[in-house]
Short mmCIF file of C-alpha atoms in Angstrom, two decimals:
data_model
loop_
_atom_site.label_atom_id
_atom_site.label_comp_id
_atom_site.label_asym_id
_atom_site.label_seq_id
_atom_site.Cartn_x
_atom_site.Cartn_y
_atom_site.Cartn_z
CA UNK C 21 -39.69 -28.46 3.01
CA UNK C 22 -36.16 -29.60 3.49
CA UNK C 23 -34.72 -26.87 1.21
CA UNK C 24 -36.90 -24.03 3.20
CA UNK C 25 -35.08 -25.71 6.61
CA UNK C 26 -31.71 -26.12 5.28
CA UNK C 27 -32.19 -22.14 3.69
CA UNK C 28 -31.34 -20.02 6.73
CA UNK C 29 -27.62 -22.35 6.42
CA UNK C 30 -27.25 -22.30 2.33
CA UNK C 31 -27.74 -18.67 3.20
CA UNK C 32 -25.18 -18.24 5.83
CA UNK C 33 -22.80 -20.44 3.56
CA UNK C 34 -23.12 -18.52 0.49
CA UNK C 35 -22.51 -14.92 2.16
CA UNK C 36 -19.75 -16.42 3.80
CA UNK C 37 -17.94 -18.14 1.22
CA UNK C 38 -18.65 -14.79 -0.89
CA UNK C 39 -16.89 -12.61 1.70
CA UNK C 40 -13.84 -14.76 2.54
CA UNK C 41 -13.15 -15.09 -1.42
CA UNK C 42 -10.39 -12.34 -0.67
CA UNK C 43 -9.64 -13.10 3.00
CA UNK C 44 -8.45 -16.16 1.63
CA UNK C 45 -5.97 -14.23 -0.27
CA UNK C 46 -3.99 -12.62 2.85
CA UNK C 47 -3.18 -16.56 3.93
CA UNK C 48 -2.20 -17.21 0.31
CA UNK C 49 -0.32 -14.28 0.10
CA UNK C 50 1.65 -14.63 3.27
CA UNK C 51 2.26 -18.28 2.76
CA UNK C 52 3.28 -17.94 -0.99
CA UNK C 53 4.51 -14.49 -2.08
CA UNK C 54 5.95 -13.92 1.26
CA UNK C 55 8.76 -16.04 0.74
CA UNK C 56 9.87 -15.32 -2.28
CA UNK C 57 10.97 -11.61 -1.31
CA UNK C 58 13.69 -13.08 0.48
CA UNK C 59 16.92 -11.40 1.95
CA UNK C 60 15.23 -8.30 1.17
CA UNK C 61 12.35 -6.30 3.51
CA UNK C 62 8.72 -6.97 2.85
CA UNK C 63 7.40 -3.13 2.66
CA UNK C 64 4.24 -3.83 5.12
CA UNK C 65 1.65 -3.13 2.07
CA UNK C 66 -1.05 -5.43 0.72
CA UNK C 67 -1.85 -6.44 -3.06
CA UNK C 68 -4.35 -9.00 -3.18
CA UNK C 69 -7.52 -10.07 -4.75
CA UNK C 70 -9.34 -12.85 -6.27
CA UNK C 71 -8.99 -13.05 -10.39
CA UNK C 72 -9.89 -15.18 -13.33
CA UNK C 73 -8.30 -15.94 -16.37
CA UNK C 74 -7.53 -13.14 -18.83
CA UNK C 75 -8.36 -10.63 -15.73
CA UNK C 76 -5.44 -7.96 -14.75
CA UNK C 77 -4.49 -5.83 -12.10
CA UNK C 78 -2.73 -2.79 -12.11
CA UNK C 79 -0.34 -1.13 -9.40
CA UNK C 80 0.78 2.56 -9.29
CA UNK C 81 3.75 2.98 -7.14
CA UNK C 82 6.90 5.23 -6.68
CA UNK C 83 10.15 3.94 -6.06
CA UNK C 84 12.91 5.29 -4.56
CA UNK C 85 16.63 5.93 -5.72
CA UNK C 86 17.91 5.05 -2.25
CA UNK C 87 16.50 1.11 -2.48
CA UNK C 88 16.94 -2.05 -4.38
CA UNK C 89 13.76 -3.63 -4.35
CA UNK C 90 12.26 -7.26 -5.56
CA UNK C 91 8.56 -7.03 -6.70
CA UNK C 92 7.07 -10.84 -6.17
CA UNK C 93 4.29 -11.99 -8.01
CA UNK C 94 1.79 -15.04 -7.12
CA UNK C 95 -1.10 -16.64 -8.63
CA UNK C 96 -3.32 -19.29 -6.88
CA UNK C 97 -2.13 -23.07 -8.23
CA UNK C 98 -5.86 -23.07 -10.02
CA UNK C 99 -4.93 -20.66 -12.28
CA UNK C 100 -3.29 -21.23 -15.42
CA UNK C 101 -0.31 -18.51 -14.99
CA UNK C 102 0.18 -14.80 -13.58
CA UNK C 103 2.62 -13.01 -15.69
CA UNK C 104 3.01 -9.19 -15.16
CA UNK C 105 5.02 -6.10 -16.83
CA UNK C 106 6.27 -3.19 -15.30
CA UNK C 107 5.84 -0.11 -16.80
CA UNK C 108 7.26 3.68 -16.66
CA UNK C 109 4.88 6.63 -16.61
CA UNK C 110 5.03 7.02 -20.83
CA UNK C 111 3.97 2.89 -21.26
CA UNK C 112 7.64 1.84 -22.04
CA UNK C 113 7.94 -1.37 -21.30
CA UNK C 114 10.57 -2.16 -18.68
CA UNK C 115 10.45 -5.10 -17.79
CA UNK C 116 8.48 -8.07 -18.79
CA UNK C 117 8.04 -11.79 -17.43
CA UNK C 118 7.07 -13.32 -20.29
CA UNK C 119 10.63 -12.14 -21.69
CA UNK C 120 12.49 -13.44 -18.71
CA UNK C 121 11.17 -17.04 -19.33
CA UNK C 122 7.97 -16.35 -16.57
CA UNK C 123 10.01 -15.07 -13.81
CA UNK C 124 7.58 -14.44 -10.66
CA UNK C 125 10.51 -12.22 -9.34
CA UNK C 126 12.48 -8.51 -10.40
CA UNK C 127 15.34 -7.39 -8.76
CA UNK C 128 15.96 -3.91 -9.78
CA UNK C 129 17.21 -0.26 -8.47
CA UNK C 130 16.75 3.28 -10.00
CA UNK C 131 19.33 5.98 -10.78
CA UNK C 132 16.41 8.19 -9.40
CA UNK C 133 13.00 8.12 -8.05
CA UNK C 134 10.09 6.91 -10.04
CA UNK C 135 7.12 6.57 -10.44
CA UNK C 136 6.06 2.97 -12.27
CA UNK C 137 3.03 0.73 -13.79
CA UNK C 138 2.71 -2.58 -12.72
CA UNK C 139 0.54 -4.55 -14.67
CA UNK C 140 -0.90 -8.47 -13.79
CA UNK C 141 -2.61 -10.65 -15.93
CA UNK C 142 -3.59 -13.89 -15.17
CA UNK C 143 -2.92 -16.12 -18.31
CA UNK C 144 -5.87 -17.71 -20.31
CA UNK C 145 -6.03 -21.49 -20.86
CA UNK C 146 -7.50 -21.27 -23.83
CA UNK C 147 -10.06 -23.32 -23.02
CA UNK C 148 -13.48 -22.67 -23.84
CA UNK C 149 -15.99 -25.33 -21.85
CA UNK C 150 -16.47 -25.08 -18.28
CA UNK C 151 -16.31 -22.25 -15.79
CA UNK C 152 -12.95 -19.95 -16.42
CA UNK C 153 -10.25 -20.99 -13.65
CA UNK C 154 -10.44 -18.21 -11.15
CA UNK C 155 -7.79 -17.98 -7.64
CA UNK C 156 -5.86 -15.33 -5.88
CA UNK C 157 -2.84 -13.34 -6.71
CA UNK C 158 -0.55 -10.93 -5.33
CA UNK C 159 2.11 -8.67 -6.05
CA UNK C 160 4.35 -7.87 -2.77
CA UNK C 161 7.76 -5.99 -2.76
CA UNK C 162 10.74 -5.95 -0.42
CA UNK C 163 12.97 -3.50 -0.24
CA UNK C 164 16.96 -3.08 0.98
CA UNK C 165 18.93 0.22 0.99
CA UNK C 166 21.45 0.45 -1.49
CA UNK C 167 24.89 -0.96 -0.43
CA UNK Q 6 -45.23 -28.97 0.23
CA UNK Q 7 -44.77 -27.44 -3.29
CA UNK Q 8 -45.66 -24.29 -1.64
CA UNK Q 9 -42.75 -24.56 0.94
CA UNK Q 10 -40.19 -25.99 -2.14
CA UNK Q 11 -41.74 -22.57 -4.19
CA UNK Q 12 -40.79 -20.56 -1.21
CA UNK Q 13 -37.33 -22.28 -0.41
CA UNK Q 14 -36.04 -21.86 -3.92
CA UNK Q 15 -37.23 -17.99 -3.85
CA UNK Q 16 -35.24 -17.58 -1.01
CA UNK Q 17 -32.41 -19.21 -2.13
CA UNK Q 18 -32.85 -17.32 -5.61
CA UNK Q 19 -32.64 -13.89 -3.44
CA UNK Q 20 -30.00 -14.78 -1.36
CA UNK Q 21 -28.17 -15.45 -4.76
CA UNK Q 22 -28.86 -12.33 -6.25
CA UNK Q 23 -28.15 -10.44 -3.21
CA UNK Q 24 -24.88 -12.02 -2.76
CA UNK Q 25 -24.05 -10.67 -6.08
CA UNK Q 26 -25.27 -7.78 -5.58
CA UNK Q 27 -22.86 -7.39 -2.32
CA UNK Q 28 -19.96 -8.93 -4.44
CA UNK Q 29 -20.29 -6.24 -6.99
CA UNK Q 30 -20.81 -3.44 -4.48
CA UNK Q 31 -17.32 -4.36 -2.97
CA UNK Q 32 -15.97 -4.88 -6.23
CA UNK Q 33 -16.92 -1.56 -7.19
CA UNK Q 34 -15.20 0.40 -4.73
CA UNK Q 35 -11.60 0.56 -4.82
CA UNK Q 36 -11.34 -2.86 -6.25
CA UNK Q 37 -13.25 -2.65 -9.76
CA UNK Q 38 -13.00 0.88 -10.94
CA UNK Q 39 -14.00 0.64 -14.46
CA UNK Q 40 -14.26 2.75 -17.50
CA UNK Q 41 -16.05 6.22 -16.47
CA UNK Q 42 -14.70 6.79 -13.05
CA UNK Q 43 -10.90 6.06 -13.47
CA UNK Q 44 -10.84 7.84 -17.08
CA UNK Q 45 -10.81 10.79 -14.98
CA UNK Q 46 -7.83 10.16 -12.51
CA UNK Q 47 -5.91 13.18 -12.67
CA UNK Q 48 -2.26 13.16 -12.06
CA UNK Q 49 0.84 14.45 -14.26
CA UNK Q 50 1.28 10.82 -15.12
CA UNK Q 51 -2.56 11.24 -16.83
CA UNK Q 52 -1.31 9.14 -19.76
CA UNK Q 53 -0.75 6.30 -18.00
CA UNK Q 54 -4.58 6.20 -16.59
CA UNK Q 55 -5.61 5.87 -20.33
CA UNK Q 56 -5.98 2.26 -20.31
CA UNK Q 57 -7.04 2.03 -16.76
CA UNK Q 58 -10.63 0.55 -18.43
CA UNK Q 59 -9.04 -3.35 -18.72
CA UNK Q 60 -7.81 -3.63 -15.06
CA UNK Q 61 -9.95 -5.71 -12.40
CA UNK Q 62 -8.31 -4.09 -9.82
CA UNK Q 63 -6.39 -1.14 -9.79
CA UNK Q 64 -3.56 -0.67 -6.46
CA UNK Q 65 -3.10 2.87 -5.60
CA UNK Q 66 0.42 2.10 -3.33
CA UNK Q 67 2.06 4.52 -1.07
CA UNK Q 68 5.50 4.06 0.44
CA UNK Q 69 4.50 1.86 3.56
CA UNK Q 70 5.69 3.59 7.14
CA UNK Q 71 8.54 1.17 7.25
CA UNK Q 72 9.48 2.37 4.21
CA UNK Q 73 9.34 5.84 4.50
CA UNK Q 74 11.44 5.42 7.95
CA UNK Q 75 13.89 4.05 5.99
CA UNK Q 76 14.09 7.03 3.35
CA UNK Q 77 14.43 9.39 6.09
CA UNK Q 78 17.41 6.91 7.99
CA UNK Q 79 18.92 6.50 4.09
CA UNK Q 80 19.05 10.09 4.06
CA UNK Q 81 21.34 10.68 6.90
CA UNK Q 82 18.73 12.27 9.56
CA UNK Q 83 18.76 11.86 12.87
CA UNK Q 84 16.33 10.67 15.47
CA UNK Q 85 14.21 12.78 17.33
CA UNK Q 86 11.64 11.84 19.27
CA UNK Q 87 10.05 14.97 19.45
CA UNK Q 88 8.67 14.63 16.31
CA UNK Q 89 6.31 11.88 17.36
CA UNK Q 90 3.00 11.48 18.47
CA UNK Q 91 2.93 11.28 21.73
CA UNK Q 92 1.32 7.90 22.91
CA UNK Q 93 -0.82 9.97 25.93
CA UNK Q 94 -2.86 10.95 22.54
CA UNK Q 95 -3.93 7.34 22.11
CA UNK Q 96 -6.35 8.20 24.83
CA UNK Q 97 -7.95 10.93 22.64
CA UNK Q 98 -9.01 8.82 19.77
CA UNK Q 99 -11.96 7.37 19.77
CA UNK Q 100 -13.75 7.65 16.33
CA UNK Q 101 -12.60 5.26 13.37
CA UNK Q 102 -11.39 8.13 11.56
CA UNK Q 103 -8.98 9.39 14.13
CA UNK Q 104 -8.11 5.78 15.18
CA UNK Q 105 -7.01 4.87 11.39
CA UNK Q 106 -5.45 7.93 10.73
CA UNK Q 107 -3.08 7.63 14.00
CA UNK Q 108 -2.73 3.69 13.26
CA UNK Q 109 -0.91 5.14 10.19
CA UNK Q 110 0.97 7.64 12.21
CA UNK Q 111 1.88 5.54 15.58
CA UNK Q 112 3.31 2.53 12.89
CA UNK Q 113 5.32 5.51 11.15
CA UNK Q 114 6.60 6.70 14.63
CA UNK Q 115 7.45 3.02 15.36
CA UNK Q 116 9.01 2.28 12.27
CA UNK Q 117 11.06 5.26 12.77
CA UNK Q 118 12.01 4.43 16.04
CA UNK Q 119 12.50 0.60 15.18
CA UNK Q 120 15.48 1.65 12.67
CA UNK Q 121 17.33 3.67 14.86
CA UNK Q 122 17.27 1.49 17.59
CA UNK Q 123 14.85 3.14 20.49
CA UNK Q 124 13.90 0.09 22.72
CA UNK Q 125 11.73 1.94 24.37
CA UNK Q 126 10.18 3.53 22.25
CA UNK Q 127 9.71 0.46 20.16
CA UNK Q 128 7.55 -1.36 22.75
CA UNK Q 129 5.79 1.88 23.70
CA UNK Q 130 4.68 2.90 19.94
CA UNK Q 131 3.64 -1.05 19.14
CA UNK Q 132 1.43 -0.46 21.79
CA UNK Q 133 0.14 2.58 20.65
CA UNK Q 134 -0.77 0.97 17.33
CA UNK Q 135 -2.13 -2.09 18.78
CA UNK Q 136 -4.51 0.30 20.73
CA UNK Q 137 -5.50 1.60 17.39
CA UNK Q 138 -5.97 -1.85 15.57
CA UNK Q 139 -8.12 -3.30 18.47
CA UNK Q 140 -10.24 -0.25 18.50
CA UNK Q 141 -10.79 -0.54 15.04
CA UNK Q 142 -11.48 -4.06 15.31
CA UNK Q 143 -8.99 -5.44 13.82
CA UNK Q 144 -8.21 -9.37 15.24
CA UNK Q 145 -5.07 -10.05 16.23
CA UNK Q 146 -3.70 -7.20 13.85
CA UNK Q 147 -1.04 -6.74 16.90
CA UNK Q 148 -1.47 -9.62 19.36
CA UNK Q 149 0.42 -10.18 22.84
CA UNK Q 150 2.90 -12.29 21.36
CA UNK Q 151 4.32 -10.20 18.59
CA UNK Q 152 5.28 -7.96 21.23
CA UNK Q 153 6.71 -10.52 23.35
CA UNK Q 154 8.71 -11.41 20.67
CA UNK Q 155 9.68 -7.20 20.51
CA UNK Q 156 10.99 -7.33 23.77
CA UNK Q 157 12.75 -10.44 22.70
CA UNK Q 158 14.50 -9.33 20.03
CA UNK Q 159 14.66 -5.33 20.87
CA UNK Q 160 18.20 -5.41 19.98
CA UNK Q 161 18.01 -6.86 16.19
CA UNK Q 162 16.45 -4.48 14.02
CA UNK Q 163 15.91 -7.28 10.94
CA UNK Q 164 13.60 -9.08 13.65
CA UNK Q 165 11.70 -5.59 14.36
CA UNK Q 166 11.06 -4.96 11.12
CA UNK Q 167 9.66 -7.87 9.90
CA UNK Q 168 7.66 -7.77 13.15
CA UNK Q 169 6.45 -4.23 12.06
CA UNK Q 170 5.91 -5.28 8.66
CA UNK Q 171 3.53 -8.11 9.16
CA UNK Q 172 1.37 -6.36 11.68
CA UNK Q 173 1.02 -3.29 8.83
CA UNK Q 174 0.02 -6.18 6.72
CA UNK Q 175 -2.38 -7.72 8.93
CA UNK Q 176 -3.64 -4.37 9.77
CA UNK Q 177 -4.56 -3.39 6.16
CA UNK Q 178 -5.04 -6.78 4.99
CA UNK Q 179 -8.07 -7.27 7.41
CA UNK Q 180 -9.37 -4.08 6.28
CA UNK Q 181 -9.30 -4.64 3.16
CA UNK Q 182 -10.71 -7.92 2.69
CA UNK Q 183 -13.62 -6.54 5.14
CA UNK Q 184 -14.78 -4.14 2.76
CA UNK Q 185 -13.11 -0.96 4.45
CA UNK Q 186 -11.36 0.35 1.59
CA UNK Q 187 -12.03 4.12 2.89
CA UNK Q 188 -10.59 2.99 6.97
CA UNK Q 189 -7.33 1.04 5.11
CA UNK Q 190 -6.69 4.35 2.87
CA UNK Q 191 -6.86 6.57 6.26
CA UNK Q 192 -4.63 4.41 7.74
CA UNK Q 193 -2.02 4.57 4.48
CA UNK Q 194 -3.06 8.29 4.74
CA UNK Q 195 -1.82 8.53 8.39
CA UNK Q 196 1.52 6.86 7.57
CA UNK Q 197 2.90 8.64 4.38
CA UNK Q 198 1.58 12.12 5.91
CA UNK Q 199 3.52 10.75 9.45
CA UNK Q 200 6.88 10.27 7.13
CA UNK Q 201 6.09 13.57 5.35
CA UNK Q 202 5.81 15.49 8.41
CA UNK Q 203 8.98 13.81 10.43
CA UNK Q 204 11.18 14.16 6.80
CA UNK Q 205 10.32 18.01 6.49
CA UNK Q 206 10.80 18.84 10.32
CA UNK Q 207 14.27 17.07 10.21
CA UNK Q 208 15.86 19.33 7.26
CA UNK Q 209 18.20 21.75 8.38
CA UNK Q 210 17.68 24.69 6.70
CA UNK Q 211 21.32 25.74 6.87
CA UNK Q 212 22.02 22.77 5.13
CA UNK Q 213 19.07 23.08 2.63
CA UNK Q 214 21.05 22.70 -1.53
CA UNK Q 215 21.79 19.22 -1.67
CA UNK Q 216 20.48 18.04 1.00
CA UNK Q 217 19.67 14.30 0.20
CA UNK Q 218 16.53 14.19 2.22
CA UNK Q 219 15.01 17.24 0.66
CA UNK Q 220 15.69 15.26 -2.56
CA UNK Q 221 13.50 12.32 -0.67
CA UNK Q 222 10.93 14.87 0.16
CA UNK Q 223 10.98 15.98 -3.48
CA UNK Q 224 10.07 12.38 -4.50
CA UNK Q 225 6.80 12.21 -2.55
CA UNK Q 226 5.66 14.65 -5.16
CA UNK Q 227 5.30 11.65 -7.07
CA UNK Q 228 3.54 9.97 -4.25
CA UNK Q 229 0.90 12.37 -4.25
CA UNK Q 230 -1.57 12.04 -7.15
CA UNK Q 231 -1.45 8.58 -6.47
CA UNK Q 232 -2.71 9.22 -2.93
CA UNK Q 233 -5.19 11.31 -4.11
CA UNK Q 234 -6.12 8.56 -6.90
CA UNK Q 235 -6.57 6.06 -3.39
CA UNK Q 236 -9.01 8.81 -1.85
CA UNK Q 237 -10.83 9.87 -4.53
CA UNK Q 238 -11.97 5.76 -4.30
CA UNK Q 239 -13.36 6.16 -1.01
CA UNK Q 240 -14.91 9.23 -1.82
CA UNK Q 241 -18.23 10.20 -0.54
CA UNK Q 242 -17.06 9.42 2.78
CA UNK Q 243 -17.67 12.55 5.15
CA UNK Q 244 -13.72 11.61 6.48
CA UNK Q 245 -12.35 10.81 3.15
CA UNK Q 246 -13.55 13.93 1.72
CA UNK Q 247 -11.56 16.10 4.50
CA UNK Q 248 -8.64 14.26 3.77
CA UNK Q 249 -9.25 14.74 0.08
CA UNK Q 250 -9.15 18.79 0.95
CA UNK Q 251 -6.39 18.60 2.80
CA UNK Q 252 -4.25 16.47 0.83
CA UNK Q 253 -5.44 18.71 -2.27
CA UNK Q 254 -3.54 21.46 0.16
CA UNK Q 255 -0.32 19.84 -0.21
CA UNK Q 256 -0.48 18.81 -3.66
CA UNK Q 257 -0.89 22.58 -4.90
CA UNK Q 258 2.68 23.05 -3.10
CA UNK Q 259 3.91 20.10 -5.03
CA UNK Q 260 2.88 21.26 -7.95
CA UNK Q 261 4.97 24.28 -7.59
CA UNK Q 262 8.15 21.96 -7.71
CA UNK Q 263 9.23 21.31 -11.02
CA UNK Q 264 10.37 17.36 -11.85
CA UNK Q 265 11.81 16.77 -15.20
CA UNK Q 266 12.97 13.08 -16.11
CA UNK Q 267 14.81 11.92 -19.15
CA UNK Q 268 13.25 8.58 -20.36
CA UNK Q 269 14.36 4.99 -18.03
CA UNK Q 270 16.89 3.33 -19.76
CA UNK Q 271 16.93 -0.42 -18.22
CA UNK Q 272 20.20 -2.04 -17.94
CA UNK Q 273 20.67 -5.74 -17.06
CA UNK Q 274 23.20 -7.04 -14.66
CA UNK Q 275 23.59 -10.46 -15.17
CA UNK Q 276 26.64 -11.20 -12.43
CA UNK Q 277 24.18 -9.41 -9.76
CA UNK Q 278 20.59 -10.32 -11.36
CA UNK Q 279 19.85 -6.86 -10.90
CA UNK Q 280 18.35 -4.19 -13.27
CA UNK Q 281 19.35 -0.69 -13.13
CA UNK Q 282 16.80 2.01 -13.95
CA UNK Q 283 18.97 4.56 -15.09
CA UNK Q 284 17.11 8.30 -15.70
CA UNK Q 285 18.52 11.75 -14.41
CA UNK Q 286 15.99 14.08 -12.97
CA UNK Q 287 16.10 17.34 -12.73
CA UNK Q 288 14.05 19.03 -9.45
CA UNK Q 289 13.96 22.94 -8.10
CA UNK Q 290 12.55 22.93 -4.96
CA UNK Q 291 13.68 26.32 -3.79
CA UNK Q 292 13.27 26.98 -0.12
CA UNK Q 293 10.67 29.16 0.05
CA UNK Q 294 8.29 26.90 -1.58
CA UNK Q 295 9.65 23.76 0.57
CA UNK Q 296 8.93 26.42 3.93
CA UNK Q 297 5.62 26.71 2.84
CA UNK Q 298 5.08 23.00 1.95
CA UNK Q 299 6.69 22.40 5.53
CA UNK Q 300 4.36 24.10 7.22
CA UNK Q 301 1.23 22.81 5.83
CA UNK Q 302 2.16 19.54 6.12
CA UNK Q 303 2.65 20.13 9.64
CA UNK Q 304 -0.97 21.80 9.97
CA UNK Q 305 -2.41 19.04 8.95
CA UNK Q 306 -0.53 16.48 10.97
CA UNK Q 307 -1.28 18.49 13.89
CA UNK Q 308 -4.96 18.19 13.24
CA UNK Q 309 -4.39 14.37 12.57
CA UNK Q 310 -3.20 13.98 16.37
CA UNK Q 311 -5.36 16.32 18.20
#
């Protein structure tokens, strides 16, 4: 009896909690990648969701010859690690955070315009008991015009 | 009482599955395209799709209006405010299509003006967009004090353009993580066509072989299949499918440009921390072909606006 009269709020909980999963991520976003761009412009764009360990994310973007840019990467304290590569349009490797001792942060600039693969992958633990460690990340770039 | 425990764990056991059932209809959209659906992303980059099957989530990213203003200021243009929307139109938009479009467009035309220092014009077009957030329903996308803090600070562009840049982040943030995938790619939509549309109308045609922002115009042909890619994610949707046609409009004329690019060669600074992409490219963009692309950019703009 108690379980049909709590329902209506497990209910309302569940749907909630289910929907603000990724709403969560703008605060973490803001609050965490934000920062990191900083002396340079954040672009205005949102990269966000909700992963779990061994899960990627890929971003297709052009950059511009006219810009430096710093691409920012975040992953929710829960998870284990976010490490990411960039890409050009023929899979060479770029860039790659692993290489550059886990950097969450790329400074670069192009000779001309281009358009590149980012690719995020939330590290596995390597654990094999329990629920896998799922959390938010994000990928945000700033942007400056070339000096 | 076992009756009413058989009932409340049947409820509980649909609310469960249908709770999944939601999650994996959101995830499904733009945010989980697996296997079937994005092995058949077009693009000239097609390669690059191959693997597309191991993402969660896959970010189709367009150059945000803040950047694209700044292309078009990088490029030597000058301002004219001719070339914007005119904020009387805000009156004249009052479906969710033509709201998110022109939030796209109004946030280009403010970014625009926000980097070339139109006080004005700044307060005027963050109104205009915060018109189009609230009638979209988006909360506190554009609230009362970030344009207090405008007027405040209508004389240091850093402070406008972060301003600018969080509400375009609010903005598409809330949509989003409301499952509106197809109402946050009109808005993106909006903007890049917006930059398109102010870039072309600013090249002096007297001044057309080497002109550096025909060479920015040139770029967005690299822009395109990726918009496209964002569309097609949405598609289905009566708007999205317009867009879809007319975008497809713009990307034959694209395709008429030739882009050739010798392979990235990544060199490390380690006294600036900065890596250079180095590649040549090689573009022909004659100006027949950038008339035409011209003018059916602006066609479509000026159905955006109506």
């Amino acid at each position: 009896m108690r379980i049909l009269k709590n329902a209506p709020a497990l209910i309302f909980l569940i749907i909630v909690s289910a929907s603000n999963a990724n709403g969560q991520c703008k605060s973490f976003a803001k609050r965490t990648c934000l920062p990191e761009l900083g002396s340079y412009t954040h672009d205005g764009n949102y990269h966000a969701t909700v992963l779990s360990e061994g899960e990627e994310a890929e971003l297709y973007k052009t950059f511009y010859s006219d810009m430096e840019y710093r691409l920012s990467i975040c992953g929710d304290e829960d998870l284990p690690g976010v490490e990411f590569t960039v890409m050009d349009v023929n899979r060479n490797i770029l860039f790659s955070s692993r290489e550059a001792g886990n950097a969450k942060t790329w400074d670069f600039k192009l000779q001309s315009s281009q358009q590149l693969r980012i690719i995020l992958k939330v590290i596995s633990s390597g654990q094999h008991s329990g629920v896998p460690a799922s959390g938010c990340v994000s990928i945000m770039f700033g942007f400056k015009i070339k000096p | 009482m076992n009756k009413h425990l058989k009932i409340g764990n049947s409820v509980l056991a649909a609310t469960l599955l249908l709770t999944l059932f939601l999650a994996s209809c959101r995830s499904g959209g733009r945010d989980g395209r697996k296997v079937a659906d994005s092995l058949a992303t077009p693009g000239t980059s097609a390669a690059v799709y191959e693997d597309i099957k191991q993402a969660e989530r896959i970010f189709y990213t367009l150059p945000s209006p803040l950047e694209s203003a700044m292309l078009i200021k990088s490029a030597g243009a000058l301002f004219d405010d001719n070339l914007l929307n005119p904020i009387e139109n805000t009156r004249n938009y009052n479906t969710n299509k033509s709201m998110a479009l022109n939030l796209g467009v109004y946030t280009c035309d403010l970014s625009f003006a926000s980097l070339y220092d139109q006080t004005q014009l700044i307060i005027d077009y963050m109104i205009a967009a915060k018109k189009m957030a609230d009638g979209l329903g988006i909360l506190d996308a554009i609230n009362q004090e970030d344009i207090d803090m405008l007027e405040q600070n209508i004389h240091n562009t850093d402070v406008i353009m972060d301003i600018v840049s969080q509400t375009y982040l609010n903005s598409n943030s809330y949509l989003e993580d409301n499952g509106q995938p197809a109402v946050a790619a009109m808005v993106l939509t909006g903007g890049w066509l917006e930059g398109l549309y102010i870039s072309t109308q600013l090249v002096d045609m007297k001044d057309f072989n080497g002109n550096k922002l025909v060479g920015r115009i040139i770029d967005q042909k690299l822009s395109i299949d990726i918009l496209i890619d964002l569309l097609e994610t949405s598609k289905g949707h009566p708007a999205i499918d317009d867009l879809i046609a007319q975008v497809t409009k713009v990307k034959l004329i694209f395709d008429k440009i030739t882009l050739k690019t010798s392979p990235i060669r990544p060199e490390y600074n380690e006294a600036t921390n900065v890596t250079v992409l180095k590649s040549e490219v090689q573009a022909d963009l004659t100006p027949e072909v950038f008339k035409e692309l011209s003018a059916a950019v602006a066609e479509i703009r000026s159905n955006l606006i109506k």
